[in-house]
CSV table of C-alpha atoms in Angstrom, one decimal:
chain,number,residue,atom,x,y,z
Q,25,UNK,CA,15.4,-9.2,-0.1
Q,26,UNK,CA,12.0,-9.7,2.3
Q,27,UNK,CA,11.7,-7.7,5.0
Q,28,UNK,CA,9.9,-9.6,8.0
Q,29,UNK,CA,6.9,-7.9,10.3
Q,30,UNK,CA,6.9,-10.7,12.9
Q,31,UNK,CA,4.2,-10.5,15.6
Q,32,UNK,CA,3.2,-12.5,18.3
Q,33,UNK,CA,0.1,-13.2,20.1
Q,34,UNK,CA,0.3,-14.7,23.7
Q,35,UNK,CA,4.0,-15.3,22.8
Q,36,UNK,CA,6.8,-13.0,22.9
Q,37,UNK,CA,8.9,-12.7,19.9
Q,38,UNK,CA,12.2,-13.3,21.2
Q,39,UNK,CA,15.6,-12.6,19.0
Q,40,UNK,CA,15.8,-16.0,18.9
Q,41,UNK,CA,12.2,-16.6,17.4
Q,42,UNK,CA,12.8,-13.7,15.1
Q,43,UNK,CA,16.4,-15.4,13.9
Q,44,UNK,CA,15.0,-18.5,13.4
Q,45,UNK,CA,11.9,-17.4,11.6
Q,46,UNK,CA,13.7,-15.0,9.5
Q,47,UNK,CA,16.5,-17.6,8.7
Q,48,UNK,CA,14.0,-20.3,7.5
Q,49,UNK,CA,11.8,-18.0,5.1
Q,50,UNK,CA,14.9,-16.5,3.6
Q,51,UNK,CA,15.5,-19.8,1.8
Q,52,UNK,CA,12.7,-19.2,-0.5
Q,53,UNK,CA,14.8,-16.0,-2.4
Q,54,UNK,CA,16.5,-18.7,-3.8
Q,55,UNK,CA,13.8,-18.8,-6.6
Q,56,UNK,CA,13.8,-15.4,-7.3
Q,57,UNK,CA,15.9,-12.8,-9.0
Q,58,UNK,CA,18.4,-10.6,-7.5
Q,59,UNK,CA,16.2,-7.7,-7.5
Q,60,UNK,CA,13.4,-9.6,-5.1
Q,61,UNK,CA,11.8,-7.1,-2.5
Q,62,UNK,CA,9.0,-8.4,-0.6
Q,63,UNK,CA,7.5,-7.8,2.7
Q,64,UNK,CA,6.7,-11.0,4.5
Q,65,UNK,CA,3.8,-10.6,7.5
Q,66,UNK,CA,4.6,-13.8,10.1
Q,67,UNK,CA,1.9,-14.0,12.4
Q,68,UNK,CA,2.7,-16.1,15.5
Q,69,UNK,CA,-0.3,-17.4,17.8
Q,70,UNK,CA,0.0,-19.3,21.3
Q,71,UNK,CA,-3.1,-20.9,22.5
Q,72,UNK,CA,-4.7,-22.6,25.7
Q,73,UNK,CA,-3.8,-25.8,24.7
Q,74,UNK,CA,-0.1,-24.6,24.4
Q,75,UNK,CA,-0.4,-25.4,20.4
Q,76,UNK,CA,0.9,-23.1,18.1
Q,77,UNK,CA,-0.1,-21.7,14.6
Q,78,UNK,CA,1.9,-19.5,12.5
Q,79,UNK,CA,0.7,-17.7,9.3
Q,80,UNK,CA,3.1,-16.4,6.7
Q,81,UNK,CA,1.9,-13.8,4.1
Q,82,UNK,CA,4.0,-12.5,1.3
Q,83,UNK,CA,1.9,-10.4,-0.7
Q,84,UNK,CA,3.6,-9.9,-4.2
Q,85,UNK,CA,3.2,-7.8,-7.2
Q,86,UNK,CA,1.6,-11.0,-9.5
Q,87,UNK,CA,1.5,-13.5,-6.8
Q,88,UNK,CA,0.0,-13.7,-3.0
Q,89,UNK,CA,2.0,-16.7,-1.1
Q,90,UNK,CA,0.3,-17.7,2.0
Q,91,UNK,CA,0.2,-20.5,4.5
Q,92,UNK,CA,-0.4,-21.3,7.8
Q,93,UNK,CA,0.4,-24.5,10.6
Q,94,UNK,CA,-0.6,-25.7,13.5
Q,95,UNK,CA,2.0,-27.6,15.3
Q,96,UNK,CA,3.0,-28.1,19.3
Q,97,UNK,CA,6.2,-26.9,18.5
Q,98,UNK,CA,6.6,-23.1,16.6
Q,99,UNK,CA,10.1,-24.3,15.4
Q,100,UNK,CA,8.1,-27.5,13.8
Q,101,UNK,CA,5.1,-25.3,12.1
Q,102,UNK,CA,8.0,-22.3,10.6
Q,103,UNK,CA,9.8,-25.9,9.0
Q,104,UNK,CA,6.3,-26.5,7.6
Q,105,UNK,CA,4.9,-23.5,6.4
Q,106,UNK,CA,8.2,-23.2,4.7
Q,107,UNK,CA,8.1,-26.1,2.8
Q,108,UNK,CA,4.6,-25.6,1.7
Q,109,UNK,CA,5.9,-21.9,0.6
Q,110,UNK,CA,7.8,-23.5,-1.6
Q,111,UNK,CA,5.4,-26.0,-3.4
Q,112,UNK,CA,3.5,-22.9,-3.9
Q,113,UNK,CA,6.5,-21.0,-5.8
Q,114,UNK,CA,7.6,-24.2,-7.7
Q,115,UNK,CA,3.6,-24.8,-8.5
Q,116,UNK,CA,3.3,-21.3,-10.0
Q,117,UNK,CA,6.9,-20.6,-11.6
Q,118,UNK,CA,6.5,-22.3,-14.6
Q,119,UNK,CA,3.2,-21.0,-15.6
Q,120,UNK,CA,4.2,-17.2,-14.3
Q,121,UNK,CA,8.0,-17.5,-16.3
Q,122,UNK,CA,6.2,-18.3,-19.5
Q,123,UNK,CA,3.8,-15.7,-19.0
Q,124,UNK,CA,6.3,-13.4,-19.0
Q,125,UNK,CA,8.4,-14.6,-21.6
Q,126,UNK,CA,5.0,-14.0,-23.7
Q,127,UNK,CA,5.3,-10.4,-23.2
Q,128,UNK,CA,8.6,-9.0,-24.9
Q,129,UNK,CA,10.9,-7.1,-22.7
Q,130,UNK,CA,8.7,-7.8,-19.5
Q,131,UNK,CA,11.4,-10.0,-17.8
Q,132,UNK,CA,11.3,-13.1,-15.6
Q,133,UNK,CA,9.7,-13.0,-12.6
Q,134,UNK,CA,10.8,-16.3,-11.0
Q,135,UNK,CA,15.1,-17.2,-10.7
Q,136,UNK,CA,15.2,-20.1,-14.2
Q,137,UNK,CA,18.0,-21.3,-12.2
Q,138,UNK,CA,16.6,-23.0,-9.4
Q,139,UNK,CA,15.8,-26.9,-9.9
Q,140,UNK,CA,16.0,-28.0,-6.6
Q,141,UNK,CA,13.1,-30.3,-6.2
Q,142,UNK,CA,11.3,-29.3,-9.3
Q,143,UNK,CA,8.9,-32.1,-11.0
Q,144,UNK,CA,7.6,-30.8,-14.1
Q,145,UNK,CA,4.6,-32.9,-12.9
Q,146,UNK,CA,3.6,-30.7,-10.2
Q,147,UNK,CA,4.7,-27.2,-12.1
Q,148,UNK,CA,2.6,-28.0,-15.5
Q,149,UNK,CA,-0.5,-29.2,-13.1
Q,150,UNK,CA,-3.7,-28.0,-15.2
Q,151,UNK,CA,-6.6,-26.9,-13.2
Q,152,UNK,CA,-9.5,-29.2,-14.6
Q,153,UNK,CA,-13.1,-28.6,-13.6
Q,154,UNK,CA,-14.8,-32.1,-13.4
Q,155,UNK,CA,-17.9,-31.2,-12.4
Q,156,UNK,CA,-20.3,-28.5,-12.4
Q,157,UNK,CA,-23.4,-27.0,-10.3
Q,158,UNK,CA,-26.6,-24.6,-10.8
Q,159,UNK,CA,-28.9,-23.5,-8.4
Q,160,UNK,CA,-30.9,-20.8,-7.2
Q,161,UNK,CA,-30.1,-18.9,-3.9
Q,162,UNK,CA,-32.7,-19.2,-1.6
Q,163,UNK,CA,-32.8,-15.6,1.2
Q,164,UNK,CA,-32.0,-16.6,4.4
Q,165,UNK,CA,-29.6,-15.6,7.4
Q,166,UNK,CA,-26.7,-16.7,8.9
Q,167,UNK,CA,-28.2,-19.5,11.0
Q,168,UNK,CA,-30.3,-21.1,8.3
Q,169,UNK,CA,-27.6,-21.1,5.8
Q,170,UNK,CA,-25.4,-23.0,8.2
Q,171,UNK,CA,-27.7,-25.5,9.1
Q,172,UNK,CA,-28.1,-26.4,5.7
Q,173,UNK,CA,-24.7,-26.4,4.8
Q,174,UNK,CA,-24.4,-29.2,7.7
Q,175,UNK,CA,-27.2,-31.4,6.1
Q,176,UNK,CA,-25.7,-31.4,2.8
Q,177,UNK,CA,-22.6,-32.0,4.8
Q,178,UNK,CA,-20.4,-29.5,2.7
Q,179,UNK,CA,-17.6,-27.5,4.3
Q,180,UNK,CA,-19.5,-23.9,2.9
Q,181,UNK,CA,-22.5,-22.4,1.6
Q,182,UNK,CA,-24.0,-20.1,-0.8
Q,183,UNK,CA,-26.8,-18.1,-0.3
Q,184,UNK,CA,-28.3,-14.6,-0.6
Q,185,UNK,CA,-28.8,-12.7,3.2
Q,186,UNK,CA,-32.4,-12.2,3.4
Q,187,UNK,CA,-31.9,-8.5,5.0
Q,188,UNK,CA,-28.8,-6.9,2.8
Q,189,UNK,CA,-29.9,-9.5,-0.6
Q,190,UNK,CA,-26.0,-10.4,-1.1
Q,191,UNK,CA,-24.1,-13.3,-1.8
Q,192,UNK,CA,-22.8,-14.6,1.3
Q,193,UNK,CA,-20.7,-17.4,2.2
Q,194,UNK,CA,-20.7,-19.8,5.6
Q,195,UNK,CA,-18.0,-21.9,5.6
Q,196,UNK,CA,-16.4,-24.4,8.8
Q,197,UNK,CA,-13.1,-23.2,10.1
Q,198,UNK,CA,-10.7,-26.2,11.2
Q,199,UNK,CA,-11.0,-25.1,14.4
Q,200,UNK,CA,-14.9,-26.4,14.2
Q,201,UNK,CA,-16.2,-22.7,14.7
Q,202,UNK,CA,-18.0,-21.3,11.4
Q,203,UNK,CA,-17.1,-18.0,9.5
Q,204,UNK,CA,-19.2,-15.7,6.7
Q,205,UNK,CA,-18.0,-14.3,3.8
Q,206,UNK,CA,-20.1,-10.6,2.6
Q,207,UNK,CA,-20.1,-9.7,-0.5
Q,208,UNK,CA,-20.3,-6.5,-1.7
């Protein structure tokens, strides 16, 4: 069963909203078991330009799912983010089920039952590094670091913060603007 904490910013969450919201996400129990609890955080944004964005978190016990949409119309973005919910569960279930089954006695995590558009292709998808990197990180500060992430053209940057000597990380948001990851 998920319990929803639906919020809205510059938009009222009508019963309406809430129904519809709720309705949508419920579909993904389906690929769980009967005891499923989970608590999913819907965030819904209105901005100037009268488009929408909707985040869903569902922080689990082995697994975080998490997306977000931008979309003119709310009802569009909850269709959305609920279909790319459930790429993430079908993407993770096999992997997590036999995990499980590994451990004696530890259960299944996922619903087996469920094959509604399941491609083995996507579930059994190995994560292959093609390519790798070394370099040293130069001090600088915020500024610096994002400059040179533009002239290497890369969406983010590593680099160590020339007053606190952590890792950080600049990265461009969609919305163009840049944000910083501290390490700590």
């Amino acid at each position: 069963m998920i319990k929803f904490n639906i919020r809205g910013e510059n938009i009222e969450v009508t019963p309406a909203i809430r129904e519809y919201v709720e309705n949508k996400i419920e579909k993904i129990e389906r690929y769980f078991g009967d005891d499923f609890e989970a608590k999913a955080n819907v965030n819904l944004k209105v901005y100037n330009d009268k488009q929408t964005k909707v985040e869903v978190t569902i922080p689990m016990k082995n697994v975080t799912l998490r997306a977000e949409e931008r979309h003119h119309d709310m009802y569009a973005a909850v269709d959305l983010i609920v279909d790319k919910l459930e790429r993430q569960i079908r993407k993770h279930k096999t992997k997590v089920n036999r995990k499980f089954r590994e451990r004696e006695g530890a259960g299944v995590y996922f619903a087996t039952g469920v094959s509604a558009g399941d491609t083995t292709a996507q579930e059994e998808e190995e994560f292959t590094i093609v390519r790798t990197k070394q370099f040293s990180l130069k001090p600088m500060d915020d500024e610096e670091a994002i400059l040179q992430m533009n002239l290497l053209g890369h969406d983010f940057y590593i680099y160590t913060d020339a007053d606190s000597n952590g890792t950080n990380i600049v990265y461009k948001r969609k919305d163009g603007k840049y944000g910083l990851i501290e390490t700590q």
